[in-house]
Coordinates of N, CA and C and ligand atoms in Angstrom, one line a residue:
M1 N 27.8 -19.5 19.8 CA 27.6 -18.0 19.7 C 28.4 -17.3 20.7
N2 N 28.9 -16.1 20.3 CA 29.6 -15.4 21.3 C 29.5 -13.9 20.9
F3 N 28.6 -13.1 21.6 CA 28.5 -11.7 21.4 C 27.9 -11.1 22.7
A4 N 28.0 -9.8 22.7 CA 27.4 -9.1 23.9 C 25.9 -8.8 23.7
I5 N 25.1 -9.1 24.6 CA 23.7 -8.7 24.5 C 23.2 -8.3 25.8
K6 N 22.3 -7.2 25.9 CA 21.8 -6.8 27.1 C 20.3 -6.9 27.1
K7 N 19.7 -7.0 28.3 CA 18.2 -7.3 28.5 C 17.3 -6.3 27.7
H8 N 17.8 -5.0 27.6 CA 16.9 -4.0 27.0 C 17.3 -3.7 25.5
D9 N 18.2 -4.5 25.0 CA 18.6 -4.3 23.6 C 17.5 -4.6 22.6
L10 N 17.5 -3.8 21.5 CA 16.5 -4.0 20.5 C 16.8 -5.3 19.7
I11 N 15.8 -6.2 19.7 CA 16.0 -7.4 18.9 C 14.9 -7.5 17.8
V12 N 15.3 -7.8 16.6 CA 14.3 -8.0 15.5 C 14.3 -9.4 15.1
I13 N 13.0 -10.0 15.1 CA 12.8 -11.4 14.6 C 12.0 -11.3 13.3
L14 N 12.6 -11.8 12.2 CA 11.8 -11.8 10.9 C 11.3 -13.2 10.7
T15 N 10.0 -13.4 10.5 CA 9.5 -14.8 10.3 C 8.9 -14.9 9.0
G16 N 8.9 -16.2 8.5 CA 8.3 -16.5 7.2 C 7.5 -17.8 7.3
A17 N 7.0 -18.3 6.3 CA 6.0 -19.4 6.3 C 6.6 -20.6 7.1
G18 N 7.9 -20.8 7.1 CA 8.5 -21.9 7.8 C 8.1 -22.0 9.3
I19 N 7.9 -20.9 9.9 CA 7.5 -20.9 11.4 C 6.2 -21.5 11.6
S20 N 5.3 -21.4 10.6 CA 3.9 -21.9 10.7 C 3.8 -23.3 10.2
A21 N 4.8 -23.8 9.5 CA 4.7 -25.2 8.9 C 4.4 -26.3 9.9
E22 N 5.0 -26.2 11.1 CA 4.7 -27.3 12.1 C 3.3 -27.1 12.7
S23 N 2.6 -26.0 12.3 CA 1.1 -25.9 12.7 C 0.3 -26.5 11.7
G24 N 0.8 -26.9 10.6 CA 0.1 -27.6 9.5 C -0.2 -26.6 8.3
L25 N 0.3 -25.4 8.3 CA 0.1 -24.5 7.2 C 1.2 -24.7 6.1
S26 N 0.8 -24.7 4.9 CA 1.8 -24.9 3.8 C 2.7 -23.7 3.7
T27 N 4.0 -24.0 3.4 CA 4.9 -22.9 2.9 C 4.6 -22.6 1.4
F28 N 5.4 -21.7 0.9 CA 5.1 -21.4 -0.5 C 6.1 -22.1 -1.5
R29 N 7.4 -22.3 -1.1 CA 8.3 -22.8 -2.1 C 8.9 -24.2 -1.7
D30 N 8.5 -24.8 -0.7 CA 8.9 -26.2 -0.4 C 8.2 -27.1 -1.4
N31 N 8.7 -28.4 -1.4 CA 7.9 -29.4 -2.2 C 6.5 -29.4 -1.7
N32 N 5.6 -29.4 -2.6 CA 4.2 -29.3 -2.3 C 3.8 -27.9 -1.7
G33 N 4.6 -27.0 -1.9 CA 4.3 -25.6 -1.4 C 3.2 -25.0 -2.2
L34 N 2.6 -23.9 -1.7 CA 1.4 -23.4 -2.3 C 1.7 -22.9 -3.8
W35 N 2.9 -22.4 -4.1 CA 3.2 -22.0 -5.4 C 3.5 -23.1 -6.4
E36 N 3.5 -24.3 -5.9 CA 3.6 -25.5 -6.8 C 2.2 -25.9 -7.2
T37 N 1.2 -25.6 -6.4 CA -0.2 -26.1 -6.6 C -0.9 -24.9 -7.3
Y38 N -0.7 -23.7 -7.0 CA -1.4 -22.5 -7.5 C -0.5 -21.7 -8.4
N39 N -1.1 -21.0 -9.3 CA -0.3 -20.1 -10.2 C -0.3 -18.7 -9.4
V40 N 0.9 -18.3 -9.0 CA 1.0 -17.1 -8.2 C 0.4 -15.9 -9.0
N41 N 0.6 -15.8 -10.3 CA 0.1 -14.6 -11.0 C -1.4 -14.6 -11.0
E42 N -2.1 -15.8 -10.9 CA -3.5 -15.8 -10.9 C -4.1 -15.5 -9.6
V43 N -3.5 -15.9 -8.5 CA -4.1 -15.7 -7.2 C -3.4 -14.7 -6.3
A44 N -2.2 -14.2 -6.7 CA -1.6 -13.2 -5.7 C -1.0 -12.0 -6.4
T45 N -1.8 -11.5 -7.4 CA -1.4 -10.2 -8.0 C -2.7 -9.4 -8.2
P46 N -2.6 -8.0 -8.3 CA -3.8 -7.2 -8.6 C -4.3 -7.6 -9.9
E47 N -3.5 -7.9 -10.9 CA -4.0 -8.3 -12.2 C -4.8 -9.5 -12.2
G48 N -4.3 -10.5 -11.4 CA -5.1 -11.8 -11.2 C -6.5 -11.5 -10.6
F49 N -6.5 -10.6 -9.6 CA -7.8 -10.3 -9.0 C -8.7 -9.6 -10.0
K50 N -8.2 -8.7 -10.8 CA -9.0 -8.0 -11.8 C -9.6 -9.0 -12.8
K51 N -8.8 -10.0 -13.2 CA -9.2 -11.0 -14.2 C -10.2 -12.0 -13.7
N52 N -9.9 -12.5 -12.4 CA -10.8 -13.6 -11.9 C -11.0 -13.5 -10.4
P53 N -11.7 -12.5 -9.9 CA -11.9 -12.3 -8.5 C -12.4 -13.5 -7.7
S54 N -13.2 -14.3 -8.4 CA -13.8 -15.4 -7.6 C -12.7 -16.5 -7.4
L55 N -11.8 -16.7 -8.3 CA -10.7 -17.6 -8.1 C -9.8 -17.2 -7.0
V56 N -9.6 -15.8 -6.9 CA -8.7 -15.3 -5.9 C -9.4 -15.5 -4.5
W57 N -10.7 -15.2 -4.5 CA -11.4 -15.3 -3.2 C -11.5 -16.8 -2.8
K58 N -11.6 -17.7 -3.7 CA -11.6 -19.2 -3.5 C -10.3 -19.6 -2.7
F59 N -9.2 -19.1 -3.3 CA -7.8 -19.4 -2.8 C -7.7 -18.9 -1.3
Y60 N -8.1 -17.6 -1.1 CA -8.0 -17.0 0.2 C -9.0 -17.5 1.2
N61 N -10.2 -17.9 0.7 CA -11.2 -18.4 1.6 C -10.7 -19.7 2.3
K62 N -10.0 -20.6 1.5 CA -9.4 -21.7 2.1 C -8.5 -21.4 3.2
R63 N -7.6 -20.4 3.0 CA -6.6 -20.0 4.0 C -7.3 -19.4 5.2
R64 N -8.4 -18.6 4.9 CA -9.1 -17.9 6.0 C -9.8 -19.0 6.9
Q65 N -10.4 -20.0 6.3 CA -11.1 -21.1 7.0 C -10.1 -21.8 7.9
Q66 N -8.9 -22.1 7.4 CA -7.8 -22.8 8.1 C -7.5 -22.1 9.4
L67 N -7.5 -20.7 9.4 CA -7.1 -20.0 10.6 C -7.9 -20.2 11.8
K68 N -9.2 -20.6 11.6 CA -10.1 -20.8 12.7 C -9.6 -22.0 13.6
N69 N -9.0 -23.0 13.0 CA -8.7 -24.3 13.8 C -7.2 -24.4 14.0
V70 N -6.4 -23.7 13.3 CA -4.9 -23.9 13.4 C -4.4 -23.3 14.7
K71 N -3.4 -24.0 15.3 CA -2.8 -23.6 16.6 C -1.4 -23.3 16.5
P72 N -0.9 -22.3 17.3 CA 0.5 -22.0 17.3 C 1.4 -23.2 17.7
N73 N 2.5 -23.3 17.2 CA 3.4 -24.5 17.5 C 4.5 -24.0 18.5
N74 N 5.4 -24.9 18.8 CA 6.4 -24.7 19.8 C 7.3 -23.4 19.5
A75 N 7.4 -23.2 18.2 CA 8.3 -22.1 17.8 C 7.6 -20.7 18.2
H76 N 6.3 -20.6 17.9 CA 5.6 -19.4 18.3 C 5.6 -19.2 19.8
K77 N 5.4 -20.4 20.5 CA 5.4 -20.3 22.0 C 6.8 -19.9 22.6
T78 N 7.8 -20.4 21.9 CA 9.2 -20.1 22.4 C 9.5 -18.6 22.2
I79 N 8.8 -18.0 21.3 CA 9.0 -16.5 21.1 C 8.4 -15.8 22.3
T80 N 7.2 -16.3 22.7 CA 6.5 -15.6 23.9 C 7.4 -15.7 25.1
Y81 N 8.0 -16.9 25.3 CA 9.0 -17.1 26.4 C 10.2 -16.1 26.3
F82 N 10.7 -16.0 25.1 CA 11.9 -15.1 24.8 C 11.5 -13.7 25.1
Q83 N 10.3 -13.3 24.7 CA 9.9 -11.9 24.8 C 9.7 -11.5 26.3
K84 N 9.4 -12.5 27.2 CA 9.3 -12.2 28.6 C 10.6 -11.8 29.2
Y85 N 11.7 -12.3 28.6 CA 13.1 -11.9 29.0 C 13.5 -10.7 28.3
F86 N 13.4 -10.7 27.0 CA 13.8 -9.6 26.1 C 12.6 -8.8 25.7
H87 N 12.1 -7.8 26.5 CA 10.9 -7.1 26.2 C 11.0 -6.3 24.9
N88 N 12.2 -5.9 24.5 CA 12.3 -5.0 23.3 C 12.5 -5.8 22.1
T89 N 11.8 -6.9 22.0 CA 11.9 -7.8 20.8 C 10.7 -7.5 19.9
H90 N 11.0 -7.2 18.7 CA 9.9 -6.9 17.7 C 9.9 -8.0 16.6
I91 N 8.7 -8.4 16.2 CA 8.6 -9.4 15.2 C 8.1 -8.8 13.9
I92 N 8.9 -9.0 12.8 CA 8.4 -8.6 11.5 C 8.0 -9.9 10.8
T93 N 6.7 -10.1 10.5 CA 6.4 -11.3 9.8 C 5.9 -11.1 8.4
Q94 N 6.3 -12.0 7.5 CA 5.7 -12.0 6.2 C 4.5 -12.9 6.1
N95 N 4.1 -13.5 7.3 CA 3.0 -14.4 7.3 C 1.7 -13.6 7.4
V96 N 0.7 -14.1 6.8 CA -0.7 -13.5 6.9 C -1.6 -14.3 7.9
D97 N -1.0 -15.3 8.5 CA -1.8 -16.0 9.5 C -1.8 -15.3 10.9
N98 N -2.5 -15.8 11.9 CA -2.6 -15.1 13.1 C -1.9 -15.9 14.3
L99 N -0.9 -16.7 13.9 CA -0.4 -17.6 15.0 C 0.6 -16.9 16.0
H100 N 1.2 -15.8 15.5 CA 2.0 -15.0 16.5 C 1.0 -14.5 17.6
E101 N -0.1 -13.9 17.1 CA -1.0 -13.3 18.1 C -1.6 -14.4 19.0
K102 N -2.0 -15.5 18.4 CA -2.6 -16.6 19.2 C -1.6 -17.2 20.2
A103 N -0.3 -17.1 20.0 CA 0.7 -17.6 20.9 C 1.0 -16.5 22.0
G104 N 0.4 -15.3 21.8 CA 0.7 -14.3 22.8 C 2.0 -13.5 22.5
N105 N 2.5 -13.6 21.3 CA 3.7 -12.8 20.9 C 3.3 -11.3 20.9
K106 N 4.2 -10.5 21.2 CA 4.0 -9.0 21.3 C 4.7 -8.3 20.1
N107 N 4.3 -7.1 19.9 CA 5.0 -6.2 18.9 C 5.2 -6.9 17.5
T108 N 4.1 -7.4 16.9 CA 4.2 -8.1 15.6 C 3.7 -7.2 14.5
I109 N 4.6 -7.0 13.5 CA 4.2 -6.2 12.3 C 3.9 -7.1 11.2
H110 N 2.7 -7.1 10.6 CA 2.4 -7.9 9.5 C 2.7 -7.2 8.2
M111 N 3.9 -7.3 7.7 CA 4.3 -6.5 6.5 C 3.5 -6.9 5.2
H112 N 3.0 -8.2 5.2 CA 2.3 -8.6 4.0 C 0.8 -8.7 4.2
G113 N 0.4 -8.0 5.3 CA -1.1 -7.9 5.5 C -1.6 -9.1 6.4
T114 N -2.9 -9.3 6.4 CA -3.4 -10.3 7.3 C -4.7 -10.9 6.7
L115 N -4.9 -12.2 6.9 CA -6.1 -12.9 6.4 C -7.3 -12.5 7.2
E116 N -7.1 -11.9 8.3 CA -8.2 -11.6 9.3 C -9.0 -10.3 8.8
R117 N -8.4 -9.6 7.9 CA -9.0 -8.3 7.4 C -9.4 -8.4 5.9
I118 N -10.5 -7.7 5.6 CA -10.8 -7.5 4.2 C -10.9 -6.0 3.9
I119 N -10.5 -5.6 2.7 CA -10.5 -4.1 2.4 C -11.2 -3.9 1.1
C120 N -11.5 -2.6 0.9 CA -12.1 -2.2 -0.4 C -11.1 -2.0 -1.5
T121 N -11.4 -2.4 -2.7 CA -10.4 -2.1 -3.8 C -10.4 -0.7 -4.3
H122 N -11.4 0.2 -3.7 CA -11.5 1.6 -4.2 C -11.4 2.6 -3.1
C123 N -12.2 2.4 -2.0 CA -12.3 3.4 -1.0 C -11.5 2.9 0.3
N124 N -11.6 3.6 1.4 CA -10.8 3.3 2.5 C -11.5 2.2 3.5
Y125 N -12.6 1.7 3.0 CA -13.4 0.8 3.9 C -12.5 -0.5 4.1
S126 N -12.6 -0.9 5.4 CA -12.0 -2.2 5.8 C -12.7 -2.8 7.0
R127 N -12.7 -4.1 7.2 CA -13.2 -4.7 8.4 C -12.5 -5.9 8.7
N128 N -12.5 -6.3 10.1 CA -12.0 -7.6 10.5 C -13.1 -8.6 10.1
D129 N -12.7 -9.7 9.5 CA -13.7 -10.7 9.0 C -13.0 -12.0 8.7
L130 N -13.5 -13.0 9.4 CA -13.0 -14.4 9.0 C -14.2 -15.3 8.7
D131 N -15.3 -14.7 8.4 CA -16.5 -15.5 8.1 C -16.4 -16.1 6.7
K132 N -17.1 -17.2 6.5 CA -17.0 -17.8 5.2 C -17.7 -16.8 4.2
I133 N -17.0 -16.6 3.0 CA -17.6 -15.8 2.0 C -17.9 -16.6 0.8
S134 N -19.1 -16.6 0.4 CA -19.4 -17.5 -0.8 C -19.4 -16.7 -2.1
E135 N -19.9 -15.5 -2.1 CA -19.9 -14.6 -3.3 C -18.8 -13.6 -3.1
I136 N -18.4 -13.0 -4.2 CA -17.4 -11.9 -4.1 C -18.0 -10.8 -3.2
P137 N -17.4 -10.4 -2.1 CA -18.1 -9.4 -1.2 C -18.0 -8.0 -1.8
I138 N -19.0 -7.2 -1.5 CA -19.1 -5.9 -2.1 C -19.0 -4.9 -0.9
C139 N -18.3 -3.8 -1.2 CA -18.1 -2.7 -0.2 C -19.4 -2.0 0.1
P140 N -19.8 -2.0 1.4 CA -21.1 -1.4 1.8 C -21.1 0.1 1.6
E141 N -19.9 0.7 1.4 CA -19.9 2.2 1.2 C -19.8 2.6 -0.3
C142 N -19.0 2.0 -1.1 CA -18.9 2.4 -2.5 C -19.4 1.4 -3.5
K143 N -19.7 0.2 -3.0 CA -20.3 -0.8 -3.9 C -19.2 -1.5 -4.9
N144 N -18.0 -1.2 -4.7 CA -16.9 -1.9 -5.5 C -16.6 -3.2 -4.7
Y145 N -15.7 -4.0 -5.4 CA -15.4 -5.3 -4.8 C -14.5 -5.1 -3.6
L146 N -14.7 -6.0 -2.6 CA -13.8 -6.1 -1.5 C -12.7 -7.2 -1.8
R147 N -11.5 -7.1 -1.2 CA -10.5 -8.0 -1.4 C -9.8 -8.4 -0.1
P148 N -9.1 -9.5 0.0 CA -8.3 -9.8 1.2 C -7.3 -8.7 1.5
D149 N -7.0 -8.4 2.7 CA -6.0 -7.4 3.0 C -4.6 -8.0 3.0
I150 N -4.2 -8.5 1.8 CA -3.0 -9.1 1.6 C -2.1 -8.3 0.6
V151 N -0.8 -8.2 0.9 CA 0.0 -7.4 0.0 C 0.4 -8.4 -1.2
W152 N 0.0 -8.2 -2.4 CA 0.3 -9.1 -3.5 C 1.5 -8.7 -4.2
F153 N 2.0 -9.6 -5.0 CA 3.2 -9.3 -5.8 C 2.9 -8.0 -6.6
G154 N 3.9 -7.1 -6.7 CA 3.8 -5.9 -7.4 C 3.2 -4.8 -6.5
E155 N 2.8 -5.1 -5.3 CA 2.4 -4.1 -4.3 C 3.4 -3.8 -3.3
I156 N 3.3 -2.6 -2.6 CA 4.3 -2.3 -1.6 C 3.9 -2.8 -0.3
P157 N 4.9 -3.5 0.4 CA 4.5 -4.0 1.8 C 4.2 -2.9 2.7
Y158 N 3.5 -3.2 3.8 CA 3.2 -2.3 4.8 C 4.3 -1.9 5.8
Y159 N 4.2 -0.8 6.4 CA 5.1 -0.4 7.5 C 6.6 -0.3 7.2
L160 N 6.9 0.0 6.0 CA 8.4 -0.1 5.6 C 9.2 0.9 6.4
E161 N 8.6 2.1 6.7 CA 9.4 3.1 7.3 C 9.7 2.6 8.8
A162 N 8.7 2.1 9.5 CA 8.9 1.6 10.9 C 9.9 0.5 10.9
I163 N 9.8 -0.4 9.8 CA 10.7 -1.6 9.8 C 12.1 -1.1 9.6
E164 N 12.3 -0.2 8.8 CA 13.7 0.3 8.5 C 14.3 0.9 9.8
K165 N 13.5 1.6 10.5 CA 14.0 2.2 11.8 C 14.4 1.0 12.7
L166 N 13.5 0.0 12.8 CA 13.9 -1.1 13.8 C 15.1 -1.8 13.3
L167 N 15.3 -2.0 12.0 CA 16.5 -2.7 11.5 C 17.7 -2.0 11.8
K168 N 17.7 -0.7 11.6 CA 18.9 0.2 11.8 C 19.3 0.2 13.3
E169 N 18.3 0.1 14.2 CA 18.6 0.3 15.6 C 18.8 -1.1 16.3
S170 N 18.6 -2.2 15.5 CA 18.7 -3.5 16.2 C 20.1 -3.9 16.5
V171 N 20.2 -4.6 17.6 CA 21.5 -5.1 18.1 C 21.6 -6.6 17.7
L172 N 20.4 -7.2 17.5 CA 20.4 -8.6 17.1 C 19.3 -8.9 16.1
F173 N 19.5 -9.6 15.1 CA 18.5 -9.9 14.0 C 18.4 -11.4 14.0
I174 N 17.2 -11.9 14.0 CA 17.0 -13.4 14.0 C 16.0 -13.7 12.9
G175 N 16.4 -14.4 11.9 CA 15.5 -14.8 10.8 C 15.1 -16.2 11.0
I176 N 13.8 -16.5 10.9 CA 13.2 -17.8 11.1 C 12.3 -18.3 10.0
G177 N 12.6 -19.4 9.4 CA 11.7 -20.1 8.5 C 11.3 -19.2 7.3
T178 N 12.2 -18.6 6.6 CA 12.0 -17.9 5.4 C 13.1 -18.2 4.3
S179 N 12.7 -18.4 3.1 CA 13.6 -18.8 2.1 C 14.5 -17.6 1.7
G180 N 14.1 -16.4 2.1 CA 14.9 -15.2 1.7 C 14.9 -15.0 0.2
T181 N 13.8 -15.2 -0.4 CA 13.7 -15.0 -1.9 C 12.8 -13.8 -2.3
V182 N 12.1 -13.3 -1.3 CA 11.1 -12.3 -1.7 C 11.6 -10.9 -1.1
Y183 N 11.7 -9.9 -1.9 CA 12.1 -8.6 -1.5 C 10.9 -7.8 -1.2
P184 N 11.0 -6.8 -0.3 CA 12.2 -6.4 0.4 C 12.7 -7.2 1.6
A185 N 11.8 -8.1 2.1 CA 12.2 -8.8 3.4 C 13.5 -9.5 3.2
A186 N 13.8 -10.0 2.0 CA 15.1 -10.8 1.9 C 16.3 -9.9 2.2
E187 N 16.2 -8.6 2.1 CA 17.4 -7.9 2.4 C 17.4 -7.2 3.8
F188 N 16.4 -7.5 4.6 CA 16.4 -6.9 5.9 C 17.6 -7.3 6.8
I189 N 18.1 -8.6 6.6 CA 19.3 -9.1 7.3 C 20.5 -8.2 6.9
N190 N 20.6 -7.9 5.6 CA 21.7 -7.1 5.2 C 21.7 -5.7 5.8
I191 N 20.5 -5.1 5.9 CA 20.5 -3.8 6.5 C 20.8 -3.8 8.0
A192 N 20.3 -4.8 8.7 CA 20.6 -5.0 10.1 C 22.1 -5.2 10.3
K193 N 22.7 -6.0 9.4 CA 24.2 -6.3 9.6 C 25.0 -5.0 9.3
Q194 N 24.6 -4.3 8.2 CA 25.3 -3.1 7.9 C 25.3 -2.1 9.0
F195 N 24.2 -2.1 9.8 CA 24.1 -1.2 11.0 C 24.6 -1.9 12.3
N196 N 25.4 -2.9 12.1 CA 26.2 -3.6 13.2 C 25.5 -4.6 14.1
A197 N 24.3 -5.1 13.6 CA 23.6 -6.1 14.4 C 24.3 -7.4 14.2
K198 N 24.3 -8.3 15.2 CA 24.6 -9.7 15.1 C 23.5 -10.3 14.4
T199 N 23.7 -11.4 13.6 CA 22.6 -12.0 12.9 C 22.6 -13.5 13.0
I200 N 21.4 -14.0 13.2 CA 21.2 -15.5 13.4 C 20.1 -15.9 12.4
F201 N 20.2 -17.1 11.8 CA 19.2 -17.5 10.9 C 18.9 -19.0 11.2
I202 N 17.6 -19.3 11.3 CA 17.2 -20.7 11.7 C 16.2 -21.1 10.5
N203 N 16.6 -22.1 9.8 CA 15.8 -22.6 8.6 C 16.0 -24.0 8.4
K204 N 14.9 -24.7 7.8 CA 15.0 -26.1 7.5 C 16.0 -26.4 6.4
E205 N 15.9 -25.6 5.4 CA 16.9 -25.8 4.3 C 18.0 -24.7 4.4
S206 N 19.2 -25.0 3.8 CA 20.2 -24.0 4.0 C 19.9 -22.7 3.2
V207 N 20.4 -21.6 3.8 CA 20.1 -20.3 3.2 C 21.5 -19.6 3.0
N208 N 21.8 -19.2 1.8 CA 23.1 -18.6 1.5 C 22.9 -17.1 1.6
N209 N 23.5 -16.5 2.5 CA 23.5 -15.1 2.6 C 24.8 -14.7 3.4
H210 N 25.6 -13.8 2.8 CA 26.9 -13.4 3.5 C 26.7 -12.6 4.8
S211 N 25.5 -12.2 5.0 CA 25.2 -11.4 6.3 C 24.9 -12.3 7.5
I212 N 24.8 -13.6 7.3 CA 24.4 -14.4 8.4 C 25.7 -14.8 9.2
D213 N 25.6 -14.4 10.5 CA 26.8 -14.8 11.4 C 26.6 -16.2 11.9
Y214 N 25.5 -16.6 12.3 CA 25.2 -17.9 12.9 C 24.0 -18.6 12.2
F215 N 24.2 -19.7 11.6 CA 23.2 -20.4 10.9 C 22.8 -21.7 11.6
Y216 N 21.6 -22.0 11.9 CA 21.1 -23.2 12.5 C 20.1 -23.9 11.5
Q217 N 20.5 -25.1 11.0 CA 19.6 -25.8 10.1 C 18.8 -26.8 10.8
G218 N 17.5 -26.7 10.6 CA 16.5 -27.6 11.2 C 15.1 -27.0 11.3
E219 N 14.3 -27.7 12.1 CA 12.9 -27.2 12.3 C 12.9 -26.3 13.5
A220 N 12.2 -25.1 13.3 CA 12.1 -24.1 14.2 C 11.4 -24.6 15.6
G221 N 10.5 -25.5 15.5 CA 9.8 -26.0 16.7 C 10.7 -26.5 17.7
S222 N 11.8 -27.2 17.2 CA 12.7 -27.9 18.2 C 13.9 -27.0 18.4
L223 N 14.4 -26.3 17.3 CA 15.7 -25.5 17.4 C 15.6 -24.3 18.2
L224 N 14.5 -23.6 18.1 CA 14.4 -22.2 18.8 C 14.7 -22.2 20.3
E225 N 14.2 -23.2 20.9 CA 14.4 -23.2 22.4 C 15.9 -23.2 22.7
E226 N 16.6 -24.1 22.0 CA 18.1 -24.2 22.2 C 18.8 -22.9 21.9
V227 N 18.4 -22.3 20.8 CA 19.1 -21.1 20.4 C 18.7 -19.9 21.3
F228 N 17.5 -19.8 21.7 CA 17.0 -18.7 22.6 C 17.6 -18.8 23.9
N229 N 17.7 -20.1 24.4 CA 18.3 -20.2 25.8 C 19.8 -19.9 25.8
E230 N 20.5 -20.1 24.7 CA 21.9 -19.7 24.5 C 22.0 -18.2 24.6
I231 N 21.1 -17.5 23.9 CA 21.1 -16.0 23.9 C 20.8 -15.5 25.3
I232 N 19.8 -16.1 26.0 CA 19.5 -15.6 27.4 C 20.7 -15.9 28.3
N233 N 21.4 -17.0 28.1 CA 22.6 -17.3 29.0 C 23.7 -16.3 28.7
M234 N 23.8 -15.8 27.5 CA 24.9 -14.8 27.2 C 24.6 -13.4 27.7
C235 N 23.3 -13.2 28.1 CA 22.9 -11.8 28.5 C 23.4 -11.5 29.9
K236 N 24.2 -10.4 30.0 CA 24.8 -10.0 31.2 C 24.1 -8.8 31.9
N237 N 23.0 -8.4 31.3 CA 22.2 -7.2 31.7 C 22.9 -5.9 31.4
Ligands
LIG1 N1 11.3 -24.8 10.6 C1 12.1 -23.8 10.0 N2 12.1 -23.6 8.6 C2 11.2 -24.3 7.9 C3 10.3 -25.2 8.5 C4 10.3 -25.4 9.8 N3 9.6 -26.3 10.5 N4 9.5 -25.7 7.5 C5 9.9 -25.1 6.3 N5 10.9 -24.2 6.6 C6 11.6 -23.3 5.7 C7 11.8 -23.9 4.3 O1 12.9 -24.7 4.1 C8 11.8 -22.6 3.4 O2 13.1 -22.2 3.2 O3 10.8 -22.2 5.5 C9 11.1 -21.5 4.3 C10 9.8 -21.1 3.7 O4 10.1 -20.3 2.5 P1 8.9 -19.8 1.5 O5 8.0 -20.9 1.3 O6 9.6 -19.1 0.4 O7 8.1 -18.8 2.4 P2 8.5 -17.2 2.8 O8 10.0 -17.1 2.8 O9 7.7 -16.9 4.0 O10 7.9 -16.5 1.5 C11 7.9 -15.1 1.5 O11 6.6 -15.1 -0.5 O12 4.8 -15.8 -1.9 C12 5.2 -14.9 -0.9 O13 3.9 -13.4 0.2 C13 4.4 -14.7 0.3 O14 5.1 -14.0 2.5 C14 5.4 -14.9 1.5 C15 6.7 -14.6 0.8

């Protein structure tokens, strides 16, 4: 790698399911990924929830229970180390787990929601909740069904305005562990590149995107340290 970077430059890290894979959480599109075992239309769309809310809750309960025991891996920890040096580093994650937070990562935006929250399907009620739920939970305020605070297919991701601002102002964009197949996240790298950011991508399988300047193929848990140290060494303040 060879580019200019300063300690206070704005850096955006986009993460996907691949960064949590080494913690034992399944990705979506790898072999044995979640979308091979479950029908995405049944468990991750508003229509699926309307049709069979208990099936959807069963799917998310399993994920919610996993969160209690799962630990951040070396990739999450290396981001904490990197942010100590580059304070102006922001994480945009498509993940609904809490591993960035558990690792002490700062400035994390959960654009696809979070398993830690449940929300009402009708009113503004919401609460943090990771307790086991056996029946479909009911809103204490309006008595309609509660649902996981997850952005499903066909819904608009959270914080898009703030994300666009970060992408346009970023000097460096780093994608980690995402197949780059789900929009709008898939085009964040193109926006950053268009606004002159250098771009790095770290992924287990190859990713074809003309906006990638530097691609590192392998597992984030071992590769990130090497890549981040190289960036730190290039920083002239
Ligand atoms: N290190 C780096 N990359 C990895 C690792 C690893 N240890 N393990 C797997 N990967 C890569 C895979 O090769 C794959 O390209 O992570 C990528 C994960 O891709 P997806 O399963 O498609 O997950 P993601 O890109 O996060 O999916 C986006 O799709 O269904 C939705 O809402 C869901 O947020 C999710 C969105």
